[in-house]
Short mmCIF file of C-alpha atoms in Angstrom, two decimals:
data_model
loop_
_atom_site.label_atom_id
_atom_site.label_comp_id
_atom_site.label_asym_id
_atom_site.label_seq_id
_atom_site.Cartn_x
_atom_site.Cartn_y
_atom_site.Cartn_z
CA MET A 1 -20.17 -19.34 22.46
CA SER A 2 -18.48 -16.71 24.60
CA ASP A 3 -18.97 -12.97 24.70
CA THR A 4 -16.69 -12.46 21.68
CA GLN A 5 -17.87 -13.62 18.28
CA SER A 6 -18.14 -12.36 14.70
CA ASP A 7 -20.66 -12.20 11.90
CA ASN A 8 -21.27 -11.01 8.30
CA TYR A 9 -17.95 -12.15 6.90
CA GLU A 10 -17.27 -10.63 3.44
CA ILE A 11 -14.27 -10.74 1.07
CA GLY A 12 -13.45 -8.52 -1.91
CA THR A 13 -15.34 -5.42 -0.75
CA PHE A 14 -14.14 -2.04 -2.03
CA ARG A 15 -12.92 -1.22 1.49
CA VAL A 16 -10.90 -4.41 1.68
CA LYS A 17 -9.49 -3.87 -1.82
CA ARG A 18 -8.45 -0.26 -1.30
CA GLY A 19 -7.31 -1.13 2.24
CA LEU A 20 -4.14 -2.74 0.93
CA ALA A 21 -3.39 0.39 -1.14
CA ASP A 22 -3.74 2.39 2.08
CA MET A 23 -1.22 0.12 3.79
CA LEU A 24 1.30 0.70 1.00
CA ARG A 25 1.23 4.49 1.42
CA GLY A 26 4.63 6.01 2.13
CA GLY A 27 6.44 3.02 0.66
CA VAL A 28 8.27 1.85 -2.44
CA ILE A 29 6.99 -0.85 -4.82
CA MET A 30 9.76 -2.34 -6.95
CA ASP A 31 9.68 -4.07 -10.35
CA VAL A 32 11.41 -7.45 -10.24
CA VAL A 33 11.88 -10.11 -12.91
CA ASN A 34 12.89 -13.08 -10.73
CA ALA A 35 12.98 -14.38 -7.16
CA GLU A 36 16.53 -13.18 -6.62
CA GLU A 37 15.62 -9.59 -7.41
CA ALA A 38 12.48 -9.90 -5.28
CA LYS A 39 14.67 -10.90 -2.32
CA ILE A 40 16.94 -7.88 -2.89
CA ALA A 41 13.85 -5.65 -3.02
CA GLU A 42 12.42 -7.06 0.22
CA ASP A 43 15.81 -6.82 1.95
CA ALA A 44 15.97 -3.17 0.92
CA GLY A 45 12.61 -2.41 2.56
CA ALA A 46 10.23 -2.51 -0.41
CA THR A 47 6.58 -2.62 0.73
CA ALA A 48 5.64 -4.76 -2.29
CA VAL A 49 7.12 -6.11 -5.52
CA MET A 50 5.74 -6.05 -9.05
CA ALA A 51 6.52 -9.29 -10.85
CA LEU A 52 7.08 -8.90 -14.58
CA GLU A 53 9.01 -10.65 -17.33
CA ARG A 54 11.09 -7.71 -18.48
CA VAL A 55 11.50 -4.28 -16.89
CA PRO A 56 10.08 -1.44 -19.01
CA SER A 57 13.46 -0.32 -20.37
CA ASP A 58 14.01 -3.82 -21.83
CA ILE A 59 10.47 -3.94 -23.22
CA ARG A 60 11.20 -0.60 -24.86
CA ARG A 61 14.48 -1.86 -26.30
CA ASP A 62 13.22 -5.28 -27.47
CA GLY A 63 9.90 -4.17 -28.95
CA GLY A 64 7.35 -6.85 -29.89
CA VAL A 65 4.29 -7.78 -27.84
CA ALA A 66 4.72 -7.62 -24.06
CA ARG A 67 2.38 -9.94 -22.11
CA MET A 68 1.55 -11.21 -18.63
CA SER A 69 4.41 -13.10 -16.95
CA ASP A 70 4.82 -16.86 -16.72
CA PRO A 71 2.92 -18.19 -13.65
CA VAL A 72 6.02 -20.16 -12.63
CA MET A 73 7.97 -16.95 -12.23
CA ILE A 74 5.17 -15.30 -10.25
CA GLU A 75 4.81 -18.31 -7.94
CA ASP A 76 8.55 -18.42 -7.45
CA ILE A 77 8.49 -14.83 -6.27
CA GLN A 78 5.46 -15.47 -4.02
CA LYS A 79 7.39 -18.29 -2.34
CA THR A 80 10.47 -16.14 -1.84
CA VAL A 81 9.10 -12.99 -0.21
CA THR A 82 6.59 -12.25 2.55
CA ILE A 83 5.56 -8.80 1.24
CA PRO A 84 2.67 -8.37 -1.25
CA VAL A 85 3.30 -9.51 -4.82
CA MET A 86 1.68 -7.60 -7.69
CA ALA A 87 1.67 -8.55 -11.37
CA LYS A 88 0.72 -6.88 -14.64
CA ALA A 89 -2.08 -7.71 -17.07
CA ARG A 90 -2.52 -6.09 -20.49
CA ILE A 91 -5.08 -3.30 -20.80
CA GLY A 92 -8.47 -4.94 -21.44
CA HIS A 93 -7.10 -8.49 -21.08
CA PHE A 94 -9.50 -9.78 -18.44
CA ALA A 95 -8.42 -13.39 -19.01
CA GLU A 96 -4.87 -12.52 -17.93
CA ALA A 97 -6.35 -10.78 -14.89
CA GLN A 98 -8.42 -13.88 -14.06
CA ILE A 99 -5.27 -15.99 -14.21
CA LEU A 100 -3.41 -13.59 -11.92
CA GLN A 101 -6.31 -13.67 -9.44
CA SER A 102 -6.28 -17.47 -9.47
CA LEU A 103 -2.54 -17.38 -8.68
CA GLY A 104 -3.35 -15.29 -5.61
CA VAL A 105 -1.40 -12.16 -6.57
CA ASP A 106 -2.15 -9.35 -4.14
CA TYR A 107 -2.74 -6.57 -6.72
CA VAL A 108 -3.18 -6.61 -10.51
CA ASP A 109 -1.69 -3.72 -12.48
CA GLU A 110 -3.69 -3.18 -15.68
CA SER A 111 -0.66 -1.67 -17.32
CA GLU A 112 0.23 0.36 -20.37
CA VAL A 113 3.76 -1.05 -20.11
CA LEU A 114 2.40 -4.25 -21.65
CA THR A 115 0.90 -4.23 -25.15
CA PRO A 116 -2.83 -3.39 -24.93
CA ALA A 117 -5.27 -6.22 -25.74
CA ASP A 118 -8.30 -3.96 -26.26
CA GLU A 119 -8.22 -0.54 -27.89
CA ALA A 120 -11.57 0.64 -26.52
CA HIS A 121 -12.26 -1.08 -23.20
CA HIS A 122 -10.43 -1.50 -19.95
CA ILE A 123 -11.12 -4.48 -17.68
CA ASP A 124 -14.35 -4.40 -15.62
CA LYS A 125 -12.51 -4.44 -12.34
CA TRP A 126 -15.65 -4.63 -10.18
CA ALA A 127 -15.99 -8.24 -11.31
CA PHE A 128 -12.84 -9.26 -9.40
CA THR A 129 -11.95 -10.07 -5.78
CA VAL A 130 -8.33 -9.07 -6.37
CA PRO A 131 -7.80 -5.28 -6.33
CA PHE A 132 -6.47 -3.37 -9.35
CA VAL A 133 -4.10 -0.46 -9.84
CA CYS A 134 -4.26 1.51 -13.10
CA GLY A 135 -2.14 4.27 -14.61
CA ALA A 136 -3.37 7.76 -15.48
CA THR A 137 -1.91 10.81 -17.18
CA ASN A 138 -4.69 13.19 -16.15
CA LEU A 139 -7.65 13.43 -13.80
CA GLY A 140 -10.25 12.29 -16.35
CA GLU A 141 -8.32 9.10 -17.03
CA ALA A 142 -7.91 8.48 -13.28
CA LEU A 143 -11.65 8.89 -12.64
CA ARG A 144 -12.60 6.63 -15.57
CA ARG A 145 -10.35 3.91 -14.11
CA ILE A 146 -11.86 4.39 -10.63
CA SER A 147 -15.36 4.16 -12.11
CA GLU A 148 -14.31 0.81 -13.63
CA GLY A 149 -13.28 -0.38 -10.16
CA ALA A 150 -9.59 0.53 -9.78
CA CYS A 151 -8.67 0.85 -6.08
CA MET A 152 -5.33 2.58 -6.59
CA ILE A 153 -4.16 5.07 -9.23
CA ARG A 154 -0.57 5.60 -10.25
CA SER A 155 0.47 8.53 -12.37
CA LYS A 156 1.99 6.92 -15.49
CA GLY A 157 5.09 8.93 -16.21
CA GLU A 158 7.07 7.40 -19.06
CA ALA A 159 8.21 3.94 -17.99
CA GLY A 160 11.69 2.71 -18.82
CA THR A 161 13.20 6.12 -19.50
CA GLY A 162 14.77 7.05 -16.16
CA ASN A 163 13.41 10.51 -16.98
CA ILE A 164 11.15 12.03 -14.33
CA VAL A 165 9.68 14.80 -16.50
CA GLU A 166 6.53 12.93 -17.58
CA ALA A 167 5.77 11.73 -14.05
CA VAL A 168 5.92 15.33 -12.89
CA ARG A 169 3.68 16.46 -15.76
CA HIS A 170 1.05 13.81 -14.93
CA LEU A 171 1.14 14.41 -11.17
CA ARG A 172 0.83 18.17 -11.64
CA SER A 173 -2.02 17.70 -14.10
CA ILE A 174 -4.02 15.39 -11.80
CA LEU A 175 -3.40 17.28 -8.57
CA GLY A 176 -3.74 20.70 -10.23
CA ASP A 177 -7.18 19.83 -11.60
CA ILE A 178 -8.23 18.49 -8.20
CA ARG A 179 -7.26 21.83 -6.64
CA LYS A 180 -9.27 23.70 -9.30
CA ILE A 181 -12.33 21.51 -8.77
CA THR A 182 -12.37 22.29 -5.06
CA GLN A 183 -12.77 25.98 -6.07
CA ALA A 184 -15.57 25.35 -8.59
CA ASP A 185 -19.22 26.07 -7.81
CA ALA A 186 -21.94 23.44 -8.19
CA ALA A 187 -22.85 24.44 -11.77
CA GLU A 188 -19.21 24.33 -12.90
CA LEU A 189 -18.89 20.73 -11.72
CA PHE A 190 -21.16 19.58 -14.57
CA GLN A 191 -18.77 21.24 -17.02
CA TRP A 192 -15.78 19.63 -15.30
CA ALA A 193 -17.40 16.18 -15.63
CA LYS A 194 -17.95 16.83 -19.35
CA THR A 195 -14.44 18.12 -19.97
CA LEU A 196 -12.83 15.27 -18.05
CA GLN A 197 -15.20 12.68 -19.56
CA ALA A 198 -15.64 11.40 -16.03
CA PRO A 199 -18.66 10.46 -13.89
CA LEU A 200 -20.29 13.51 -12.27
CA GLY A 201 -20.58 11.74 -8.91
CA LEU A 202 -16.81 11.30 -8.65
CA VAL A 203 -16.22 14.95 -9.65
CA GLN A 204 -18.65 16.07 -6.93
CA GLU A 205 -16.90 13.85 -4.42
CA ILE A 206 -13.55 15.46 -5.26
CA ALA A 207 -15.09 18.93 -4.90
CA GLU A 208 -16.04 17.96 -1.36
CA THR A 209 -12.98 16.01 -0.21
CA GLY A 210 -10.20 17.66 -2.26
CA LYS A 211 -8.66 14.31 -3.11
CA LEU A 212 -9.09 11.18 -5.23
CA PRO A 213 -11.37 8.53 -3.70
CA VAL A 214 -8.42 6.06 -3.78
CA PRO A 215 -4.71 6.43 -2.97
CA MET A 216 -2.53 7.94 -5.71
CA PHE A 217 1.00 6.68 -6.22
CA CYS A 218 3.62 7.73 -8.79
CA ALA A 219 5.34 5.60 -11.43
CA GLY A 220 7.41 5.98 -14.57
CA GLY A 221 10.90 7.49 -14.58
CA ILE A 222 12.01 7.41 -10.93
CA ALA A 223 15.74 6.66 -10.91
CA THR A 224 17.22 8.44 -7.89
CA PRO A 225 16.42 9.19 -4.21
CA ALA A 226 15.93 12.82 -5.26
CA ASP A 227 13.31 11.77 -7.85
CA ALA A 228 11.40 9.94 -5.10
CA SER A 229 11.55 12.97 -2.80
CA LEU A 230 10.37 15.23 -5.65
CA VAL A 231 7.24 13.26 -6.49
CA MET A 232 6.36 12.66 -2.83
CA GLN A 233 6.60 16.41 -2.19
CA LEU A 234 4.40 17.03 -5.23
CA GLY A 235 1.71 14.89 -3.60
CA ALA A 236 2.29 11.24 -4.56
CA GLU A 237 1.47 8.90 -1.65
CA ALA A 238 4.01 6.20 -2.57
CA VAL A 239 6.30 5.34 -5.49
CA PHE A 240 6.71 2.55 -8.01
CA VAL A 241 10.28 2.06 -9.24
CA GLY A 242 10.67 0.02 -12.39
CA SER A 243 13.88 -0.09 -14.37
CA GLY A 244 15.41 2.52 -12.02
CA ILE A 245 16.75 -0.03 -9.55
CA PHE A 246 17.79 -3.14 -11.42
CA LYS A 247 19.12 -1.23 -14.44
CA SER A 248 21.42 0.84 -12.25
CA GLU A 249 25.06 -0.01 -11.55
CA ASP A 250 24.50 -1.30 -8.00
CA PRO A 251 20.84 -2.23 -7.34
CA ALA A 252 20.78 -3.18 -3.62
CA PRO A 253 22.13 0.09 -2.15
CA ARG A 254 20.09 2.15 -4.63
CA ALA A 255 16.90 0.26 -3.66
CA ARG A 256 17.64 0.93 0.00
CA ALA A 257 18.42 4.60 -0.71
CA ILE A 258 15.12 5.14 -2.53
CA VAL A 259 13.25 3.60 0.43
CA GLU A 260 15.01 5.98 2.84
CA ALA A 261 14.36 8.99 0.58
CA THR A 262 10.67 8.09 0.22
CA THR A 263 10.30 7.75 4.01
CA HIS A 264 12.11 11.00 4.82
CA PHE A 265 11.11 12.83 1.64
CA ARG A 266 10.81 16.25 3.29
CA ASP A 267 14.16 15.98 5.06
CA ALA A 268 16.74 17.16 2.50
CA ALA A 269 19.66 16.14 4.71
CA ALA A 270 18.31 12.59 4.93
CA VAL A 271 17.76 12.46 1.15
CA ALA A 272 21.29 13.82 0.62
CA ASN A 273 22.60 11.12 2.90
CA ALA A 274 20.70 8.45 0.97
CA SER A 275 22.09 9.81 -2.32
CA ARG A 276 25.77 9.40 -1.40
CA GLY A 277 27.99 7.10 -3.48
CA LEU A 278 25.31 5.07 -5.24
CA GLY A 279 27.23 4.64 -8.50
CA GLU A 280 25.68 5.22 -11.90
CA ALA A 281 21.89 5.57 -12.15
CA MET A 282 20.17 3.81 -15.06
CA PRO A 283 20.94 5.39 -18.44
CA GLY A 284 18.22 7.95 -19.17
CA LEU A 285 16.27 8.67 -22.36
CA GLU A 286 15.10 12.00 -23.77
CA ILE A 287 11.28 11.92 -24.15
CA SER A 288 11.31 13.67 -27.56
CA ALA A 289 13.55 10.92 -28.96
CA LEU A 290 11.16 8.06 -28.05
CA GLU A 291 9.57 5.99 -30.80
CA VAL A 292 6.80 4.67 -28.55
CA LYS A 293 5.19 6.62 -25.72
CA LEU A 294 3.73 4.02 -23.35
CA ALA A 295 1.74 6.65 -21.47
CA GLU A 296 -0.44 7.21 -24.54
CA ARG A 297 -1.86 3.69 -24.17
CA GLY A 298 -5.14 3.71 -22.23
CA TRP A 299 -8.48 5.34 -22.98
CA MET B 1 -9.53 10.20 13.77
CA LEU B 2 -7.53 11.32 16.83
CA SER B 3 -8.22 15.02 16.34
CA SER B 4 -11.96 14.24 16.12
CA LEU B 5 -11.56 12.72 19.61
CA GLY B 6 -9.88 15.90 20.86
CA THR B 7 -6.39 14.42 20.91
CA LYS B 8 -3.29 16.03 19.41
CA SER B 9 -1.09 13.78 17.27
CA VAL B 10 2.36 13.98 15.67
CA ALA B 11 3.97 11.78 13.01
CA VAL B 12 7.10 10.11 14.38
CA ARG B 13 9.92 9.88 11.82
CA THR B 14 12.98 10.61 13.95
CA PRO B 15 13.98 9.97 17.61
CA ASP B 16 13.41 13.70 18.33
CA ASP B 17 9.71 13.28 17.48
CA LEU B 18 9.35 10.95 20.48
CA ALA B 19 9.89 13.79 22.95
CA GLY B 20 6.77 14.70 24.89
CA ILE B 21 4.42 11.98 23.61
CA ASP B 22 1.99 10.31 26.05
CA ALA B 23 1.25 7.28 23.88
CA ILE B 24 2.06 5.96 20.40
CA ILE B 25 0.23 4.16 17.59
CA LEU B 26 2.11 1.65 15.47
CA PRO B 27 -0.05 1.55 12.34
CA GLY B 28 -0.59 -0.93 9.55
CA GLY B 29 1.87 -1.44 6.71
CA GLU B 30 4.54 -4.01 6.04
CA SER B 31 6.12 -5.08 9.32
CA THR B 32 9.38 -6.00 7.54
CA THR B 33 9.72 -2.48 6.14
CA ILE B 34 8.67 -0.76 9.37
CA SER B 35 11.07 -2.86 11.43
CA MET B 36 13.94 -1.91 9.12
CA LEU B 37 13.07 1.80 9.17
CA LEU B 38 12.71 1.83 12.99
CA GLU B 39 16.33 0.74 13.09
CA SER B 40 17.71 3.00 10.37
CA SER B 41 15.91 6.03 11.85
CA GLU B 42 17.41 5.10 15.24
CA ILE B 43 13.94 5.10 16.81
CA PHE B 44 13.90 1.47 17.93
CA GLY B 45 16.17 1.76 20.98
CA SER B 46 14.52 4.81 22.56
CA LEU B 47 11.01 3.62 21.79
CA ASN B 48 11.78 0.17 23.17
CA GLN B 49 12.89 1.77 26.42
CA MET B 50 9.77 3.98 26.60
CA ILE B 51 7.51 0.97 26.03
CA GLY B 52 9.41 -0.90 28.74
CA GLU B 53 8.68 2.01 31.09
CA GLY B 54 4.94 1.76 30.43
CA LEU B 55 4.22 3.93 27.36
CA PRO B 56 0.72 3.04 26.11
CA VAL B 57 0.81 1.59 22.58
CA LEU B 58 -1.88 0.77 20.04
CA GLY B 59 -0.57 -1.63 17.39
CA THR B 60 -2.75 -2.42 14.41
CA CYS B 61 -1.89 -5.25 11.99
CA ALA B 62 1.84 -4.66 11.35
CA GLY B 63 1.90 -2.82 14.68
CA MET B 64 0.57 -5.94 16.42
CA ILE B 65 3.38 -7.98 14.85
CA LEU B 66 5.97 -5.46 16.08
CA LEU B 67 4.67 -5.73 19.67
CA ALA B 68 4.22 -9.50 19.87
CA ASN B 69 6.54 -11.69 21.94
CA GLU B 70 6.68 -14.27 19.17
CA VAL B 71 6.25 -14.01 15.37
CA SER B 72 6.02 -16.83 12.86
CA ASP B 73 6.34 -16.56 9.07
CA GLY B 74 8.32 -13.35 9.50
CA ARG B 75 11.86 -12.53 8.48
CA ARG B 76 14.59 -13.66 10.81
CA ASP B 77 16.02 -10.15 11.10
CA GLN B 78 12.63 -8.64 11.95
CA LYS B 79 12.75 -6.72 15.25
CA SER B 80 10.02 -6.79 17.90
CA PHE B 81 9.35 -4.80 21.07
CA GLU B 82 8.14 -8.01 22.74
CA ALA B 83 5.62 -6.00 24.76
CA ILE B 84 2.65 -8.38 24.82
CA ASP B 85 2.63 -12.11 25.51
CA ILE B 86 1.06 -13.36 22.28
CA SER B 87 2.29 -15.44 19.35
CA VAL B 88 1.23 -14.17 15.96
CA ARG B 89 1.48 -15.58 12.46
CA ARG B 90 1.92 -13.11 9.60
CA ASN B 91 -0.68 -13.26 6.79
CA SER B 92 -2.47 -15.88 8.84
CA PHE B 93 -5.76 -15.56 6.92
CA GLY B 94 -4.06 -15.81 3.51
CA ARG B 95 -3.19 -13.44 0.69
CA GLN B 96 -5.06 -10.29 -0.34
CA ILE B 97 -7.87 -12.19 -2.12
CA ALA B 98 -8.73 -13.69 1.29
CA SER B 99 -8.71 -10.28 3.03
CA PHE B 100 -12.13 -9.58 4.55
CA GLU B 101 -14.37 -7.47 6.73
CA SER B 102 -16.59 -8.74 9.51
CA ASP B 103 -18.79 -7.55 12.41
CA LEU B 104 -17.02 -8.14 15.71
CA LYS B 105 -18.55 -8.34 19.12
CA VAL B 106 -16.06 -6.42 21.27
CA LYS B 107 -15.94 -6.69 25.06
CA GLY B 108 -17.14 -3.41 26.52
CA LEU B 109 -18.86 -2.16 23.35
CA GLU B 110 -22.64 -2.23 22.99
CA GLU B 111 -22.90 -2.40 19.20
CA SER B 112 -20.76 -4.63 16.96
CA PHE B 113 -17.66 -3.18 15.28
CA ARG B 114 -17.17 -3.52 11.49
CA ALA B 115 -13.53 -4.57 11.22
CA VAL B 116 -11.37 -4.59 8.07
CA PHE B 117 -8.67 -7.28 7.85
CA ILE B 118 -5.93 -6.82 5.22
CA ARG B 119 -3.49 -9.73 4.86
CA ALA B 120 -3.99 -9.83 8.59
CA PRO B 121 -1.88 -11.51 11.25
CA GLY B 122 -3.59 -14.07 13.47
CA VAL B 123 -2.98 -14.65 17.16
CA GLU B 124 -2.12 -18.30 17.81
CA LYS B 125 -1.29 -18.22 21.52
CA VAL B 126 -1.99 -15.79 24.35
CA GLY B 127 -0.34 -15.66 27.76
CA ASP B 128 -2.13 -15.32 31.11
CA SER B 129 -1.47 -11.59 31.27
CA VAL B 130 -3.45 -10.98 28.07
CA GLU B 131 -7.15 -10.18 27.87
CA ILE B 132 -8.93 -11.15 24.63
CA LEU B 133 -11.40 -8.41 23.69
CA ALA B 134 -12.63 -9.79 20.34
CA THR B 135 -12.34 -12.88 18.18
CA VAL B 136 -13.19 -13.63 14.55
CA ASP B 137 -14.50 -16.61 12.62
CA SER B 138 -13.20 -16.88 9.07
CA ASP B 139 -13.92 -19.59 6.51
CA GLU B 140 -11.13 -21.73 7.87
CA GLN B 141 -10.59 -20.68 11.48
CA THR B 142 -12.97 -19.97 14.35
CA GLY B 143 -12.51 -17.96 17.52
CA VAL B 144 -9.20 -16.39 16.49
CA PRO B 145 -8.29 -13.57 18.93
CA VAL B 146 -8.06 -10.30 16.97
CA LEU B 147 -8.16 -7.62 19.69
CA CYS B 148 -6.01 -8.12 22.77
CA ARG B 149 -4.88 -6.02 25.70
CA SER B 150 -2.13 -6.38 28.23
CA GLY B 151 -1.75 -3.39 30.58
CA PRO B 152 -1.32 -0.28 28.40
CA ILE B 153 -0.68 -2.32 25.23
CA LEU B 154 -3.64 -2.77 22.86
CA VAL B 155 -3.22 -4.74 19.63
CA SER B 156 -5.58 -5.55 16.75
CA SER B 157 -5.26 -7.81 13.69
CA PHE B 158 -7.63 -5.48 11.87
CA HIS B 159 -7.46 -1.80 10.90
CA PRO B 160 -9.64 0.49 13.05
CA GLU B 161 -8.00 3.38 11.11
CA LEU B 162 -9.73 2.27 7.88
CA THR B 163 -13.28 2.84 9.09
CA ALA B 164 -14.96 5.98 10.44
CA ASP B 165 -15.82 4.18 13.71
CA SER B 166 -13.56 5.57 16.46
CA ARG B 167 -14.52 3.24 19.30
CA ILE B 168 -11.30 1.18 19.27
CA HIS B 169 -9.29 4.41 19.42
CA GLN B 170 -11.47 5.49 22.36
CA ILE B 171 -10.67 2.25 24.19
CA PHE B 172 -7.00 3.02 23.59
CA LEU B 173 -7.29 6.62 24.81
CA SER B 174 -8.91 5.33 28.01
CA LEU B 175 -5.67 3.39 28.72
CA ILE B 176 -3.59 6.60 28.79
CA LYS B 177 -3.13 8.05 32.23
#
């Protein structure tokens, strides 16, 4: 053939899997429970949607076992929007993840928001072509997930509360430890690996690069444009918004406002502008009053 | 990448950031989101005029979609600069599980280029003014143009910014007067 041709075609490589996470940087990923909400999210400028049966605040209220969504609902959403569609599997539930991969979802979230299926093991994510995102409350947890094959980390926060305090705690913990590791000498890195219960190789990589080997986004408690600006300034590379949009008084303008605030997160005047007249945010919950802390799920 | 090639770069978030630039890169991402933000940030109008006056542009993936004369499988309200005579289809190679990497033979480059395609757009038609610099064979399609140039406009379906190889960026820099 001609002087242009190609060779060595490969799917599901780590570069291809984390590549989509790279493309989502600077954007907003929104939880949606049906095609109609997915459309509102896409119209508002979401870079992706997370399809799930109930948003975290409803899961929290209803209790019981929270599972992967009905494939019909996921397919409905895939047909409705052109942006990537993610979906959640239970921690350790590799069969749910296999189903989601067969449906062609673009990212699987092995999520503490659903009821864990395995109390010792997370999914072996290297075994999949579909990329995974996992939550983390600290650097050790993040590195264990990456060593299992996660291509994107999101700080967990406390989903369904509309309270940003846990997201801030987790972001500061992860990024603070990364900063400390870059100051450590070679001998101290062995101690860091032990303390974090994380692979030495990943700790050494962080010492060299000063960042996680995959993009880090923020989730759990974002309810306002100001919340989005706060976590982006703290070092998150994109945000997940769960109950914060569709449990607020007027979802469409709030979704749009959070997109604007995430894009212009350093520009206070732009964030102020986005914050005007949005109506009531979702009702918030005090962390100390919670019966179940979702962030504690994961090992 | 650009600083390693001795080029200064700025992030463009507002129309003021466009002042004094010699060229622009429209990167990967979601073209629907970028198109919306170009409008709300009031960048679209000024940038459209600058491109019309010959500003060199590198568009990768979503950037290619934003520069194409014709887009299929997009949103109806999606804006385009219509700066290169190609027709592209969004997510033409399928969903993320079909995303891939491949060695491309690129016109003008000695060694092949390892290219990463993420939910990539495919070029379905090219006009006479467009030079095809590389094509790809996937499982289902062969000879799909994935690197095209028309004057100072260079577009790729893949993401040269995701690999350490800077040769596509060098081709682009050579288009800047």
